[in-house]
PDB file of C-alpha atoms in Angstrom:
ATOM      1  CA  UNK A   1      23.626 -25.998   0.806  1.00 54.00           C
ATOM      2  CA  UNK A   2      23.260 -22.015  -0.232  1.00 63.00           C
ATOM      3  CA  UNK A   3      20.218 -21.276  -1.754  1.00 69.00           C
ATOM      4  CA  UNK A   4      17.972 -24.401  -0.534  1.00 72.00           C
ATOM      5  CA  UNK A   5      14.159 -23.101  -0.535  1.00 78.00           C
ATOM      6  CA  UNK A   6      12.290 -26.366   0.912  1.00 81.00           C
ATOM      7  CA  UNK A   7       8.396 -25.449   0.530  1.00 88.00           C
ATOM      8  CA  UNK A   8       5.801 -27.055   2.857  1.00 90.00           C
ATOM      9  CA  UNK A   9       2.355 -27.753   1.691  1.00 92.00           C
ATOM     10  CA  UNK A  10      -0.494 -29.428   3.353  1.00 92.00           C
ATOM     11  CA  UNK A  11      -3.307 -30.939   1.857  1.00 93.00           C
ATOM     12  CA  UNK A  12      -6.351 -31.946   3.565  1.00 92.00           C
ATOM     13  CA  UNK A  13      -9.087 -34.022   1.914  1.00 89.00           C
ATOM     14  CA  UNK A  14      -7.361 -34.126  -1.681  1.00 91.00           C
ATOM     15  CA  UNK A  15      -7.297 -29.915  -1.443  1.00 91.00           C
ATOM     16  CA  UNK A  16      -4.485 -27.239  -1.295  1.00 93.00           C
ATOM     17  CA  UNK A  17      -5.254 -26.679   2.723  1.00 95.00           C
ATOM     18  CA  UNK A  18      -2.117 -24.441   3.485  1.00 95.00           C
ATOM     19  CA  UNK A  19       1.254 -23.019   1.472  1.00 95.00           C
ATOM     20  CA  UNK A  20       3.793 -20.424   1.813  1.00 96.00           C
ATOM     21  CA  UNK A  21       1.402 -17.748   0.334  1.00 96.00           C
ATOM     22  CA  UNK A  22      -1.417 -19.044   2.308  1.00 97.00           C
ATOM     23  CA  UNK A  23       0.383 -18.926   5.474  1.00 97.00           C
ATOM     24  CA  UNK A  24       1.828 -15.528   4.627  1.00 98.00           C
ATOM     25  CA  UNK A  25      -1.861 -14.044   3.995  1.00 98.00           C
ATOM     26  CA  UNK A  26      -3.370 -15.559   7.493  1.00 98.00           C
ATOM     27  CA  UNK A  27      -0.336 -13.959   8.855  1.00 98.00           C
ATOM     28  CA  UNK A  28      -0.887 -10.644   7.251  1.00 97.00           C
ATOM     29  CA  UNK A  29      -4.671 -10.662   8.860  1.00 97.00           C
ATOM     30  CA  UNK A  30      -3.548 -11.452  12.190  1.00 97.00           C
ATOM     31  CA  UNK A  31      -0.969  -8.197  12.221  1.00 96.00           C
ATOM     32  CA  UNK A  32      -3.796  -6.215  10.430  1.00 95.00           C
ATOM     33  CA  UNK A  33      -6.988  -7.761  10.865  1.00 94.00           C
ATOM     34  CA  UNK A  34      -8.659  -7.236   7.358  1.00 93.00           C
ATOM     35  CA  UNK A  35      -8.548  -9.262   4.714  1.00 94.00           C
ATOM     36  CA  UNK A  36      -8.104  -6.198   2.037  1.00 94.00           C
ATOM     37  CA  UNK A  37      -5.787  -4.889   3.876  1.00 95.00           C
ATOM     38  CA  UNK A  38      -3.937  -8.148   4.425  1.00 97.00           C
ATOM     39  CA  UNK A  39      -4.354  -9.184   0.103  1.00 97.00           C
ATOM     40  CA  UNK A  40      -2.544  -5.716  -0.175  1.00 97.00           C
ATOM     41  CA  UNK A  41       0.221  -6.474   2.031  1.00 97.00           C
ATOM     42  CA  UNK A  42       0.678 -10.191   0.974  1.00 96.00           C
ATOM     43  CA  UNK A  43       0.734  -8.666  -3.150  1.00 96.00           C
ATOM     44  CA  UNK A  44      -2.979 -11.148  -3.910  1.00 96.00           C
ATOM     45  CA  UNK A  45      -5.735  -9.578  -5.182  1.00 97.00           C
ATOM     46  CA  UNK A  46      -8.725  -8.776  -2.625  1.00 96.00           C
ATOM     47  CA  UNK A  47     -10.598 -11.725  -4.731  1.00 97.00           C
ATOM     48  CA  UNK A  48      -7.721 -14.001  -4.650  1.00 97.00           C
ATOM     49  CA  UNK A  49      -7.053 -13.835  -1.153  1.00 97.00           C
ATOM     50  CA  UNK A  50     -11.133 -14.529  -0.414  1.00 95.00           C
ATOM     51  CA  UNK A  51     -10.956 -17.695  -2.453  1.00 96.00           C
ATOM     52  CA  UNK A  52      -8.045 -19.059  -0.489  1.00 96.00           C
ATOM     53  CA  UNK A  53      -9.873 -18.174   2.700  1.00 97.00           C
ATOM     54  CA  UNK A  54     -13.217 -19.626   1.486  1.00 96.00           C
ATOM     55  CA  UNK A  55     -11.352 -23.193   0.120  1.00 95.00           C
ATOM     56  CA  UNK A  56      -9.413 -23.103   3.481  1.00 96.00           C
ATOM     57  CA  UNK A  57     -12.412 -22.664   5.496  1.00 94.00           C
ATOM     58  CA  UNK A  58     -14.022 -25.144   4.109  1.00 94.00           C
ATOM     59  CA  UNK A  59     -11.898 -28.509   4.206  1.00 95.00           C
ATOM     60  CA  UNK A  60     -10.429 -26.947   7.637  1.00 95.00           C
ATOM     61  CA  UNK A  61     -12.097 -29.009  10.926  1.00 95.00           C
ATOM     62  CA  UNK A  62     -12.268 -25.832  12.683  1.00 96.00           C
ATOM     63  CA  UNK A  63     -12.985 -22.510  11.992  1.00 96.00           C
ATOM     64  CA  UNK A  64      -9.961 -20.032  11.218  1.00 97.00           C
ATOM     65  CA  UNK A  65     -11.764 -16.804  11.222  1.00 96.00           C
ATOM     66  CA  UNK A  66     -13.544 -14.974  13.121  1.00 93.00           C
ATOM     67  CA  UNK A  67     -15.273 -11.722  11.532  1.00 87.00           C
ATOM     68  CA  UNK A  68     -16.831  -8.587  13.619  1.00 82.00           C
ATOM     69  CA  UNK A  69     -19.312  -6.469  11.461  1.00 77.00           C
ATOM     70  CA  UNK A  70     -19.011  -2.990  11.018  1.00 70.00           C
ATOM     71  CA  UNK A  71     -19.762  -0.130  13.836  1.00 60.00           C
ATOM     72  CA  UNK A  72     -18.086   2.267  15.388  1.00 61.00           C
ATOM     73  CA  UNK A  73     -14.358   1.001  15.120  1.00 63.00           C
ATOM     74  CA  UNK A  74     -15.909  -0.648  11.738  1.00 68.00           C
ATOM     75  CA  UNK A  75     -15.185  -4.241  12.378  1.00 75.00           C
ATOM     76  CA  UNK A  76     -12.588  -6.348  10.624  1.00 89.00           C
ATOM     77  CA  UNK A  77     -10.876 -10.311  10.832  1.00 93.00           C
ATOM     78  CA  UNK A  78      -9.297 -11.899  13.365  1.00 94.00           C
ATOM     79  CA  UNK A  79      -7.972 -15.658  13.459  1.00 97.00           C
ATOM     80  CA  UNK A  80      -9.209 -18.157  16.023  1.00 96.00           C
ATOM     81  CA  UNK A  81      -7.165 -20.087  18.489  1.00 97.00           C
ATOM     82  CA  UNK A  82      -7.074 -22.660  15.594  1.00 97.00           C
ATOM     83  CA  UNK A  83      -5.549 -21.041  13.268  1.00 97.00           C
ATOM     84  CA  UNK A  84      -3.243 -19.597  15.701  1.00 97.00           C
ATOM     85  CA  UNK A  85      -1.979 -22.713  16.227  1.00 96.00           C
ATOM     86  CA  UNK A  86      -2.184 -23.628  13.105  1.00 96.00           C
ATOM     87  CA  UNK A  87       0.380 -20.868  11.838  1.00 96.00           C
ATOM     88  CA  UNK A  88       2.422 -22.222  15.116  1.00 95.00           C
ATOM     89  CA  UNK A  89       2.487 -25.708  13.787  1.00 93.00           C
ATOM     90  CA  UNK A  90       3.295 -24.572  10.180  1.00 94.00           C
ATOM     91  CA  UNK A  91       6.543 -22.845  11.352  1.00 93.00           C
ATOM     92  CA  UNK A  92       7.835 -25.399  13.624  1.00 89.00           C
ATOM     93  CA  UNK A  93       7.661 -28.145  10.433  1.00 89.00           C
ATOM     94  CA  UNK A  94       8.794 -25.739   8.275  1.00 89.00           C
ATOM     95  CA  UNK A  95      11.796 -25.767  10.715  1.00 86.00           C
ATOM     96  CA  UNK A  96      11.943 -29.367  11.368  1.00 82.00           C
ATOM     97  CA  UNK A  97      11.856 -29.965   7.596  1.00 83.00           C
ATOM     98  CA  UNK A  98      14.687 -27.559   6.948  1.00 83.00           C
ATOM     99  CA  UNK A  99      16.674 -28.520   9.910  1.00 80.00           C
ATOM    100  CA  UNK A 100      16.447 -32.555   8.360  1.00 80.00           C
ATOM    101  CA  UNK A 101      17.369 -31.319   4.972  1.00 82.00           C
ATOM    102  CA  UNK A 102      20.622 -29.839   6.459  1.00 79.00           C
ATOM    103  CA  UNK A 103      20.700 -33.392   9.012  1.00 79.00           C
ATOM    104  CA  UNK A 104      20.771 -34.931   5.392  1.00 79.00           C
ATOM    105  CA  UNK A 105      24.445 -32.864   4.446  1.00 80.00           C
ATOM    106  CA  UNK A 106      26.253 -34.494   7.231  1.00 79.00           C
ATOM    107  CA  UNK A 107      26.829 -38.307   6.157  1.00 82.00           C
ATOM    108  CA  UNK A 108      28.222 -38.504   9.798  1.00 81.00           C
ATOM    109  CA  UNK A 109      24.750 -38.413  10.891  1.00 75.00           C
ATOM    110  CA  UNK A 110      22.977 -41.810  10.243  1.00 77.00           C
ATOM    111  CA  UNK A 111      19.948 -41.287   8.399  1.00 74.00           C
ATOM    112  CA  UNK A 112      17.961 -43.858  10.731  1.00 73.00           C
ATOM    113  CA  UNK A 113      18.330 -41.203  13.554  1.00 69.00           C
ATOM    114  CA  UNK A 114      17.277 -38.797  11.497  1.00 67.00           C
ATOM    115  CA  UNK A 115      14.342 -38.364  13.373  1.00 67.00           C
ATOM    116  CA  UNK A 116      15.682 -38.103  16.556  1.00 71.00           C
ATOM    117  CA  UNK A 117      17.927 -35.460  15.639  1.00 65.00           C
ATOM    118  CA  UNK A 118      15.105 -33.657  14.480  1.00 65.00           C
ATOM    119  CA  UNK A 119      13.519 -34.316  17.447  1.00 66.00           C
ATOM    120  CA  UNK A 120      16.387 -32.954  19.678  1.00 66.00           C
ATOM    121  CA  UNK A 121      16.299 -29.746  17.530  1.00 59.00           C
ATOM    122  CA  UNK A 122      12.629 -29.026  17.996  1.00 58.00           C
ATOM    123  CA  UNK A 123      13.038 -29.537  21.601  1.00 57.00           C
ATOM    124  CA  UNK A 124      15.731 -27.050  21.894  1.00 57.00           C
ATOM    125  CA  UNK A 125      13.815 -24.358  20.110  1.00 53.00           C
ATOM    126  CA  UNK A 126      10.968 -25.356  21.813  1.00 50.00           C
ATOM    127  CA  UNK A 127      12.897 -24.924  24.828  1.00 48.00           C
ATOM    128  CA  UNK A 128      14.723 -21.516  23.017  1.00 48.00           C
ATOM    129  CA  UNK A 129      11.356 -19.800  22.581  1.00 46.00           C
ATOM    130  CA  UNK A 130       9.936 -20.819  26.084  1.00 43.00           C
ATOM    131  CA  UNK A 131      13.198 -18.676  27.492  1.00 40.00           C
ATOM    132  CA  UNK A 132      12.665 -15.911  25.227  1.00 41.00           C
ATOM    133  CA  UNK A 133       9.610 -15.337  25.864  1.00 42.00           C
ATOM    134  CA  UNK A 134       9.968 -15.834  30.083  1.00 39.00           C
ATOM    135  CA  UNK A 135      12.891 -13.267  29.817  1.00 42.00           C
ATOM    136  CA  UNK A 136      10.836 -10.591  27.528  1.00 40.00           C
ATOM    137  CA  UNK A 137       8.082 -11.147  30.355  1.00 40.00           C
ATOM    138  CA  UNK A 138       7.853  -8.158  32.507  1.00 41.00           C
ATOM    139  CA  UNK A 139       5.452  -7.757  36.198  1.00 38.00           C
ATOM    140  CA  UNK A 140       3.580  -5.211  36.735  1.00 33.00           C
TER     141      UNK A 140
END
């Protein structure tokens, strides 16, 4: 189907945990590593993009910042491991969840092996991004 937008939301203890926009904004710190900077580039206001933070933060079971104070370079934000793999996670359901949608248009395709098909797909981009990255590796 043209035009399918399939959003993925998780919730963690009753609470917006992680969205599209949230995702988007953790993913604008990690290229930037400020949080104004980041608000600006995901269109949130500086506030906006603090509460999100703050609620995520707080109903997260790790830690997804990590902030340096000022000095010479003048500090900034940077995301843990955690949220690193967090964002990781997030696409590859995103994926999966797309990739069963479009499972779902093929009536050839019983719907009990639905999850194997999807399983087969992650495994092949699993096994895509493992090559991409091996050939993009270079020795020094």
């Amino acid at each position: 189907m043209k035009n399918t937008e399939i959003l993925l939301t998780i919730k963690l203890q009753q609470a917006l945990f992680i969205d599209p926009k949230r995702v988007r904004l953790l993913k604008e710190i990690q290229q930037c590593g400020s949080i104004n900077q980041a608000a600006k580039n995901a269109k949130v206001s500086y506030k906006s993009a603090w509460d999100h933070l703050e609620t995520m933060n707080k109903i997260s079971p790790r830690p997804l910042l990590e902030r340096n104070t000022g000095g010479k370079n003048g500090g900034g934000t940077a995301l843990t491991t955690y949220a690193e793999r967090l964002l990781q996670l997030y696409d590859l359901l995103e994926r999966t969840q797309e990739h069963a949608f479009h499972i779902l248009q093929d009536e050839s395709v019983p719907l009990d092996s639905l999850l194997t098909a999807t399983a087969r797909f992650s495994l092949q981009s699993s096994a895509q991004s493992i090559f991409w990255a091996s050939g993009t590796t270079e020795n020094y």
